[in-house]
Short mmCIF file of C-alpha atoms and ligand atoms in Angstrom, two decimals:
data_model
loop_
_atom_site.label_atom_id
_atom_site.label_comp_id
_atom_site.label_asym_id
_atom_site.label_seq_id
_atom_site.Cartn_x
_atom_site.Cartn_y
_atom_site.Cartn_z
CA MET A 232 66.21 85.03 31.68
CA LYS A 233 64.19 81.88 32.12
CA ILE A 234 65.68 79.07 34.17
CA ALA A 235 64.31 75.60 34.92
CA PHE A 236 65.36 73.22 37.67
CA VAL A 237 64.49 69.64 36.74
CA GLY A 238 65.47 66.21 38.00
CA LYS A 239 64.29 63.14 39.80
CA GLY A 240 61.92 63.53 42.76
CA GLY A 241 63.97 64.07 45.91
CA SER A 242 67.12 65.13 44.02
CA GLY A 243 66.90 68.68 45.35
CA LYS A 244 65.10 70.66 42.60
CA THR A 245 63.05 72.62 45.08
CA THR A 246 65.94 73.16 47.46
CA LEU A 247 68.26 74.42 44.73
CA SER A 248 65.53 76.50 43.04
CA SER A 249 64.81 78.20 46.34
CA LEU A 250 68.50 78.81 47.06
CA PHE A 251 68.98 80.25 43.59
CA VAL A 252 65.94 82.49 44.04
CA ARG A 253 67.34 83.67 47.37
CA HIS A 254 70.70 84.33 45.76
CA LEU A 255 69.14 86.36 42.92
CA ALA A 256 66.96 88.32 45.33
CA ALA A 257 70.02 89.17 47.42
CA THR A 258 71.65 90.72 44.34
CA GLY A 259 68.61 92.97 43.96
CA ALA A 260 67.46 91.35 40.71
CA PRO A 261 63.74 91.13 39.95
CA VAL A 262 62.60 87.51 40.22
CA VAL A 263 59.46 85.55 39.48
CA ALA A 264 59.60 82.10 41.10
CA ILE A 265 57.22 79.46 39.78
CA ASP A 266 56.41 76.18 41.47
CA ALA A 267 55.48 73.65 38.79
CA ASP A 268 56.78 70.62 40.67
CA ILE A 269 54.45 67.70 41.40
CA ASN A 270 55.07 68.16 45.09
CA GLN A 271 54.41 71.81 45.76
CA HIS A 272 57.12 72.84 48.21
CA LEU A 273 58.71 75.95 46.75
CA GLY A 274 56.72 78.28 48.99
CA ALA A 275 57.86 76.41 52.09
CA ALA A 276 61.45 76.37 50.82
CA LEU A 277 61.21 80.15 50.48
CA GLY A 278 60.19 80.35 54.10
CA LEU A 279 56.39 80.48 53.98
CA ASP A 280 54.64 78.72 56.83
CA GLU A 281 52.00 76.10 56.12
CA ALA A 282 49.07 78.51 56.26
CA GLU A 283 50.77 81.01 53.94
CA ALA A 284 51.80 78.30 51.49
CA SER A 285 48.36 76.71 51.33
CA GLY A 286 46.80 80.16 50.91
CA LEU A 287 48.69 80.83 47.67
CA PRO A 288 46.42 81.21 44.63
CA ALA A 289 46.82 78.33 42.17
CA LEU A 290 47.60 79.18 38.54
CA GLY A 291 45.54 76.15 37.53
CA GLU A 292 42.45 77.73 39.01
CA HIS A 293 42.84 80.96 37.07
CA LEU A 294 43.29 79.54 33.58
CA GLY A 295 40.27 81.40 32.27
CA LEU A 296 41.52 84.75 33.51
CA ILE A 297 45.04 84.05 32.23
CA LYS A 298 43.80 83.10 28.78
CA ASP A 299 41.47 86.06 28.51
CA HIS A 300 44.20 88.44 29.53
CA LEU A 301 46.83 86.97 27.19
CA ARG A 302 44.67 86.66 24.09
CA GLY A 303 43.83 90.37 24.39
CA THR A 304 42.44 91.50 21.04
CA ASN A 305 44.20 88.83 18.99
CA PRO A 306 41.63 88.14 16.23
CA ARG A 307 42.95 84.61 15.74
CA ILE A 308 41.88 83.65 19.26
CA PRO A 309 38.26 84.75 19.63
CA SER A 310 37.64 82.86 22.88
CA ALA A 311 39.43 81.36 25.87
CA GLN A 312 37.74 78.01 25.08
CA THR A 313 39.86 77.48 21.98
CA MET A 314 43.06 78.63 23.65
CA ILE A 315 45.13 75.61 24.64
CA LYS A 316 48.36 75.57 26.62
CA THR A 317 50.48 75.85 23.48
CA THR A 318 48.49 78.59 21.71
CA PRO A 319 51.16 81.11 20.68
CA PRO A 320 50.87 84.88 20.92
CA GLY A 321 50.25 86.96 17.81
CA ALA A 322 49.33 90.53 16.90
CA GLY A 323 46.87 91.75 19.52
CA SER A 324 48.00 89.33 22.23
CA ARG A 325 49.07 90.78 25.54
CA LEU A 326 52.60 90.04 26.63
CA LEU A 327 53.92 89.73 30.16
CA ARG A 328 57.00 91.34 31.63
CA VAL A 329 58.89 90.41 34.77
CA ARG A 330 58.83 93.94 36.18
CA GLU A 331 55.26 95.16 35.88
CA GLU A 332 51.87 94.90 37.48
CA ASN A 333 49.32 93.01 35.41
CA PRO A 334 46.08 91.11 36.03
CA VAL A 335 47.87 87.73 35.90
CA TYR A 336 50.23 88.68 38.71
CA ALA A 337 47.39 90.34 40.61
CA ALA A 338 45.39 87.10 40.56
CA CYS A 339 48.15 84.51 40.73
CA ALA A 340 51.37 85.92 42.18
CA ARG A 341 52.17 86.75 45.78
CA PRO A 342 55.16 88.67 47.12
CA VAL A 343 57.60 86.74 49.28
CA GLU A 344 60.10 88.70 51.32
CA LEU A 345 63.58 87.28 51.42
CA ASP A 346 66.85 88.58 52.85
CA GLY A 347 67.76 91.38 50.48
CA GLY A 348 64.64 91.61 48.37
CA THR A 349 61.10 90.61 47.57
CA VAL A 350 60.27 88.10 44.82
CA ARG A 351 57.01 87.14 43.17
CA LEU A 352 55.87 83.56 43.71
CA MET A 353 53.39 81.72 41.51
CA VAL A 354 52.32 78.11 42.03
CA THR A 355 50.48 75.69 39.74
CA GLY A 356 48.58 74.15 42.64
CA PRO A 357 48.65 70.51 43.70
CA PHE A 358 48.67 67.84 41.00
CA THR A 359 46.15 65.05 40.73
CA ASP A 360 46.52 61.80 38.79
CA ALA A 361 44.61 63.35 35.90
CA ASP A 362 47.24 66.10 35.61
CA LEU A 363 49.97 63.65 34.79
CA GLY A 364 48.64 62.58 31.39
CA VAL A 365 50.59 63.46 28.28
CA ALA A 366 47.93 65.42 26.43
CA CYS A 367 45.86 66.93 29.13
CA TYR A 368 43.64 69.88 28.29
CA HIS A 369 43.44 71.08 31.86
CA SER A 370 47.04 70.37 32.71
CA LYS A 371 48.27 72.34 35.68
CA THR A 372 51.45 73.31 33.92
CA GLY A 373 49.44 74.69 31.00
CA ALA A 374 49.13 78.03 32.76
CA VAL A 375 52.90 78.17 33.22
CA GLU A 376 53.48 77.40 29.55
CA LEU A 377 51.05 80.09 28.47
CA CYS A 378 52.81 82.61 30.69
CA LEU A 379 56.27 81.63 29.42
CA ASN A 380 55.10 81.81 25.81
CA HIS A 381 53.81 85.34 26.36
CA LEU A 382 56.74 86.56 28.42
CA VAL A 383 59.25 89.12 27.24
CA ASP A 384 62.16 88.99 29.66
CA GLY A 385 65.38 90.96 29.59
CA PRO A 386 68.93 90.03 30.61
CA ASP A 387 68.77 91.24 34.21
CA GLU A 388 65.36 89.75 35.07
CA TYR A 389 64.82 86.18 36.15
CA VAL A 390 62.04 83.63 36.04
CA VAL A 391 62.94 80.48 37.96
CA VAL A 392 60.75 77.41 37.46
CA ASP A 393 60.88 74.43 39.80
CA MET A 394 59.64 71.75 37.46
CA THR A 395 59.01 68.06 36.98
CA ALA A 396 60.91 66.40 34.16
CA GLY A 397 57.79 64.54 33.10
CA SER A 398 56.42 63.45 29.76
CA ASP A 399 54.02 66.39 29.95
CA SER A 400 56.80 68.93 29.54
CA PHE A 401 58.26 67.00 26.59
CA ALA A 402 54.94 66.68 24.77
CA SER A 403 54.01 70.31 25.13
CA GLY A 404 57.45 71.74 24.48
CA MET A 405 57.70 73.35 27.89
CA PHE A 406 61.23 71.97 28.18
CA THR A 407 62.32 74.23 25.30
CA ARG A 408 61.19 77.45 26.98
CA PHE A 409 64.31 78.17 29.03
CA ASP A 410 67.59 79.96 28.50
CA LEU A 411 69.18 77.37 30.73
CA THR A 412 67.93 74.15 32.31
CA PHE A 413 69.63 72.89 35.44
CA LEU A 414 69.30 69.18 35.84
CA VAL A 415 69.76 68.38 39.51
CA ALA A 416 71.35 64.97 39.97
CA GLU A 417 72.52 63.05 42.96
CA PRO A 418 75.62 60.95 42.32
CA THR A 419 73.62 57.78 41.75
CA ARG A 420 72.66 55.72 38.70
CA LYS A 421 69.05 56.87 38.98
CA GLY A 422 70.05 60.51 39.22
CA VAL A 423 72.12 60.19 36.11
CA SER A 424 69.51 58.23 34.15
CA VAL A 425 67.11 61.19 34.30
CA TYR A 426 69.92 63.28 32.85
CA ARG A 427 70.38 60.85 29.94
CA GLN A 428 66.68 60.91 29.10
CA TYR A 429 66.51 64.69 29.27
CA LYS A 430 69.61 65.04 27.16
CA GLU A 431 67.99 62.93 24.41
CA TYR A 432 65.03 65.28 24.16
CA ALA A 433 67.17 68.36 24.61
CA ARG A 434 69.57 67.52 21.81
CA ASP A 435 66.97 67.78 19.03
CA PHE A 436 65.86 71.23 20.14
CA GLY A 437 69.10 72.93 21.11
CA VAL A 438 68.09 73.06 24.76
CA ALA A 439 70.95 74.33 26.95
CA LEU A 440 71.34 71.80 29.75
CA LYS A 441 73.75 71.78 32.68
CA VAL A 442 73.98 69.28 35.50
CA VAL A 443 74.11 70.45 39.09
CA GLY A 444 75.34 67.65 41.32
CA ASN A 445 73.58 67.64 44.67
CA LYS A 446 74.33 65.93 47.97
CA VAL A 447 77.83 65.35 46.67
CA GLN A 448 79.94 64.18 49.57
CA GLY A 449 83.45 63.52 48.45
CA GLN A 450 85.88 62.80 45.66
CA ASP A 451 84.21 59.52 44.77
CA ASP A 452 80.84 61.25 44.23
CA LEU A 453 82.49 63.93 42.16
CA ASP A 454 84.41 61.41 40.06
CA PHE A 455 81.22 59.45 39.44
CA LEU A 456 79.34 62.50 38.17
CA ARG A 457 82.29 63.65 36.03
CA GLU A 458 82.55 60.23 34.48
CA GLN A 459 78.80 59.95 33.83
CA VAL A 460 77.94 63.45 32.55
CA GLY A 461 81.31 64.85 31.48
CA GLU A 462 81.33 68.45 30.30
CA ASP A 463 77.70 68.95 31.23
CA LEU A 464 78.58 68.96 34.93
CA LEU A 465 78.55 72.63 35.91
CA VAL A 466 78.97 72.54 39.65
CA THR A 467 78.22 70.44 42.70
CA VAL A 468 76.54 71.19 46.01
CA GLY A 469 77.22 69.31 49.21
CA HIS A 470 75.05 68.64 52.19
CA SER A 471 73.97 71.98 53.62
CA ASP A 472 73.43 72.55 57.33
CA TRP A 473 71.85 75.86 56.34
CA VAL A 474 69.19 73.97 54.37
CA ARG A 475 68.69 71.57 57.24
CA ALA A 476 68.21 74.43 59.72
CA MET A 477 65.72 76.04 57.33
CA GLU A 478 63.78 72.79 57.18
CA LYS A 479 63.58 72.80 60.94
CA GLY A 480 61.80 76.12 60.66
CA ARG A 481 64.84 78.06 61.84
CA PRO A 482 66.14 79.72 58.68
CA PRO A 483 69.45 81.47 59.29
CA ARG A 484 70.17 84.73 57.43
CA PHE A 485 71.00 83.93 53.82
CA GLU A 486 74.50 85.44 54.20
CA LEU A 487 75.25 82.50 56.49
CA LEU A 488 74.89 79.91 53.73
CA GLU A 489 78.08 77.82 53.52
CA ASP A 490 80.78 79.46 51.35
CA ALA A 491 81.06 76.52 48.98
CA ASN A 492 77.32 76.50 48.36
CA ALA A 493 77.22 80.27 47.92
CA ARG A 494 80.00 79.87 45.35
CA ALA A 495 77.97 77.23 43.56
CA LEU A 496 75.00 79.62 43.35
CA ARG A 497 77.23 82.32 41.89
CA ALA A 498 78.39 79.80 39.30
CA LEU A 499 74.77 79.10 38.35
CA HIS A 500 74.13 82.83 38.05
CA THR A 501 77.19 83.32 35.82
CA ALA A 502 76.15 80.39 33.63
CA VAL A 503 72.64 81.80 33.24
CA ASP A 504 73.86 85.27 32.34
CA GLY A 505 76.30 83.76 29.86
CA THR A 506 73.44 82.35 27.81
CA TYR A 507 71.87 85.73 27.08
CA PRO A 508 73.98 86.42 23.98
CA LEU A 509 72.62 83.12 22.60
CA ARG A 510 69.02 84.24 23.06
CA ASP A 511 67.28 83.56 19.77
CA TRP A 512 63.71 84.93 19.73
CA PRO A 513 62.90 83.74 16.20
CA ARG A 514 63.91 80.19 17.13
CA TYR A 515 61.96 80.47 20.39
CA THR A 516 58.89 81.51 18.42
CA ARG A 517 59.37 78.74 15.83
CA GLN A 518 59.60 76.08 18.54
CA MET A 519 56.48 77.45 20.20
CA VAL A 520 54.63 77.13 16.88
CA HIS A 521 56.09 73.67 16.23
CA PHE A 522 54.76 72.31 19.52
CA HIS A 523 51.45 74.08 19.10
CA LEU A 524 50.85 72.44 15.73
CA LYS A 525 51.89 69.08 17.16
CA ASN A 526 49.48 69.41 20.10
CA ALA A 527 46.75 70.73 17.82
CA ARG A 528 47.03 67.64 15.62
CA SER A 529 47.36 65.11 18.40
CA TRP A 530 44.48 66.29 20.63
CA GLY A 531 43.74 70.03 20.52
CA ASN A 532 41.71 70.24 17.30
CA GLU A 533 39.55 67.34 18.33
CA ARG A 534 39.08 68.59 21.87
CA THR A 535 38.16 72.16 20.91
CA GLY A 536 36.40 71.44 17.62
CA ALA A 537 38.46 74.17 15.96
CA ASP A 538 41.39 74.25 13.55
CA LEU A 539 44.04 75.43 15.98
CA ALA A 540 46.68 75.84 13.28
CA ALA A 541 44.77 78.98 12.33
CA GLN A 542 45.84 80.52 15.65
CA VAL A 543 49.40 80.88 14.40
CA ASP A 544 50.23 84.42 13.31
CA PRO A 545 52.89 83.84 10.64
CA GLY A 546 54.30 87.37 10.90
CA PHE A 547 54.73 87.41 14.64
CA VAL A 548 58.05 87.03 16.42
CA LEU A 549 58.15 87.24 20.19
CA GLY A 550 60.84 89.57 21.52
CA GLU A 551 61.62 92.91 23.11
CA GLU A 552 60.13 94.74 20.12
CA ALA A 553 56.96 92.66 19.96
CA THR A 554 54.88 95.17 21.84
CA ALA A 555 51.33 94.14 21.23
CA PRO A 556 48.70 96.77 21.99
CA ALA A 557 47.07 96.05 25.34
N1 ADP B 157 72.16 70.22 49.53
C1 ADP B 157 71.30 69.79 50.45
N2 ADP B 157 71.60 69.82 51.78
C2 ADP B 157 70.76 69.36 52.71
N3 ADP B 157 69.55 68.85 52.43
C3 ADP B 157 69.17 68.80 51.14
C4 ADP B 157 70.02 69.26 50.08
N4 ADP B 157 69.37 69.09 48.90
C5 ADP B 157 68.19 68.56 49.20
N5 ADP B 157 68.06 68.37 50.52
C6 ADP B 157 66.91 67.75 51.21
O1 ADP B 157 66.47 66.62 50.47
C7 ADP B 157 65.06 66.54 50.43
C8 ADP B 157 64.54 66.54 49.00
O2 ADP B 157 64.88 67.77 48.39
P1 ADP B 157 63.84 68.56 47.48
O3 ADP B 157 64.51 69.85 47.11
O4 ADP B 157 62.51 68.65 48.11
O5 ADP B 157 63.81 67.60 46.20
P2 ADP B 157 62.87 67.65 44.90
O6 ADP B 157 62.25 69.01 44.80
O7 ADP B 157 63.81 67.36 43.77
O8 ADP B 157 61.86 66.55 45.07
C9 ADP B 157 64.55 67.74 51.22
O9 ADP B 157 64.25 67.34 52.52
C10 ADP B 157 65.74 68.69 51.22
O10 ADP B 157 65.77 69.54 52.30
MG1 MG B 158 60.27 69.49 44.84
#
């Protein structure tokens, strides 16, 4: 299952992603956590100290390796140079799985021990101004998109992406890559306006979107969110002393998280698992191709000097059966 946490800066994306990752790890589920947020804090929120967090390998610095691994022997992609962030897999491509060792994880993922289990953490690396453009060839999130587009994940495996709801993810189609997107919103007009914008994009592509209210303090906050987002409000989280203690560098055992917040995490988990029956690999593949052709036309063909539409393998559908020879 692929899950995104999006929202306004400061709303609590990283906090809630990290709590959800901790919750999943405590259930024994295999988890890959990916930090694709502009401010790279997921490692710290998972308990890494400054030296450990800054020592994490950046996905953005291993794009060449990632592309070479993923294109495998796919004859439609003869070189990493013509592989852009939206290039879809086809016959001969190598696919990724949550539970395996592979060269991408070896180069870019690091184990993080949490109460109850160990997860894999991957980070895009810090963003610069140049990364925030709409059609950026070297975009930091490109590596994440490539990985998601080559990932075959099952119902009891989780990839959690802490992500910026920026124009980049709309242009490239990254926002369509998830079984469920949690939009983290504080009970404020600004918090809700990000929801409205996301919902607009989401509607056209059948993106499953649920709002998680954060820093919700009382009935008035709850009423506000209910009134503004209606049925899309899944659950709310209040101020957490557990989170505050963690931020002071004194993380309590995860079992000590407040009951109400633990319940909220279980509700997220249930909602995620409930989307699996709706998993539609052919649609997932079609959307991947749609955004690839769009990016090819708008900048990719010109930038690479190749006709990138030719990278699309018309007979290929990503899915559990799409085992490409490695
Ligand atoms: N439920 C919460 N309880 C206590 N502090 C919180 C909570 N949610 C977020 N915070 C704090 O608010 C700040 C911003 O949260 P963060 O997760 O970094 O936001 P984002 O990733 O959306 O920019 C952090 O200092 C975080 O610890
Ligand atoms: Mg963040």
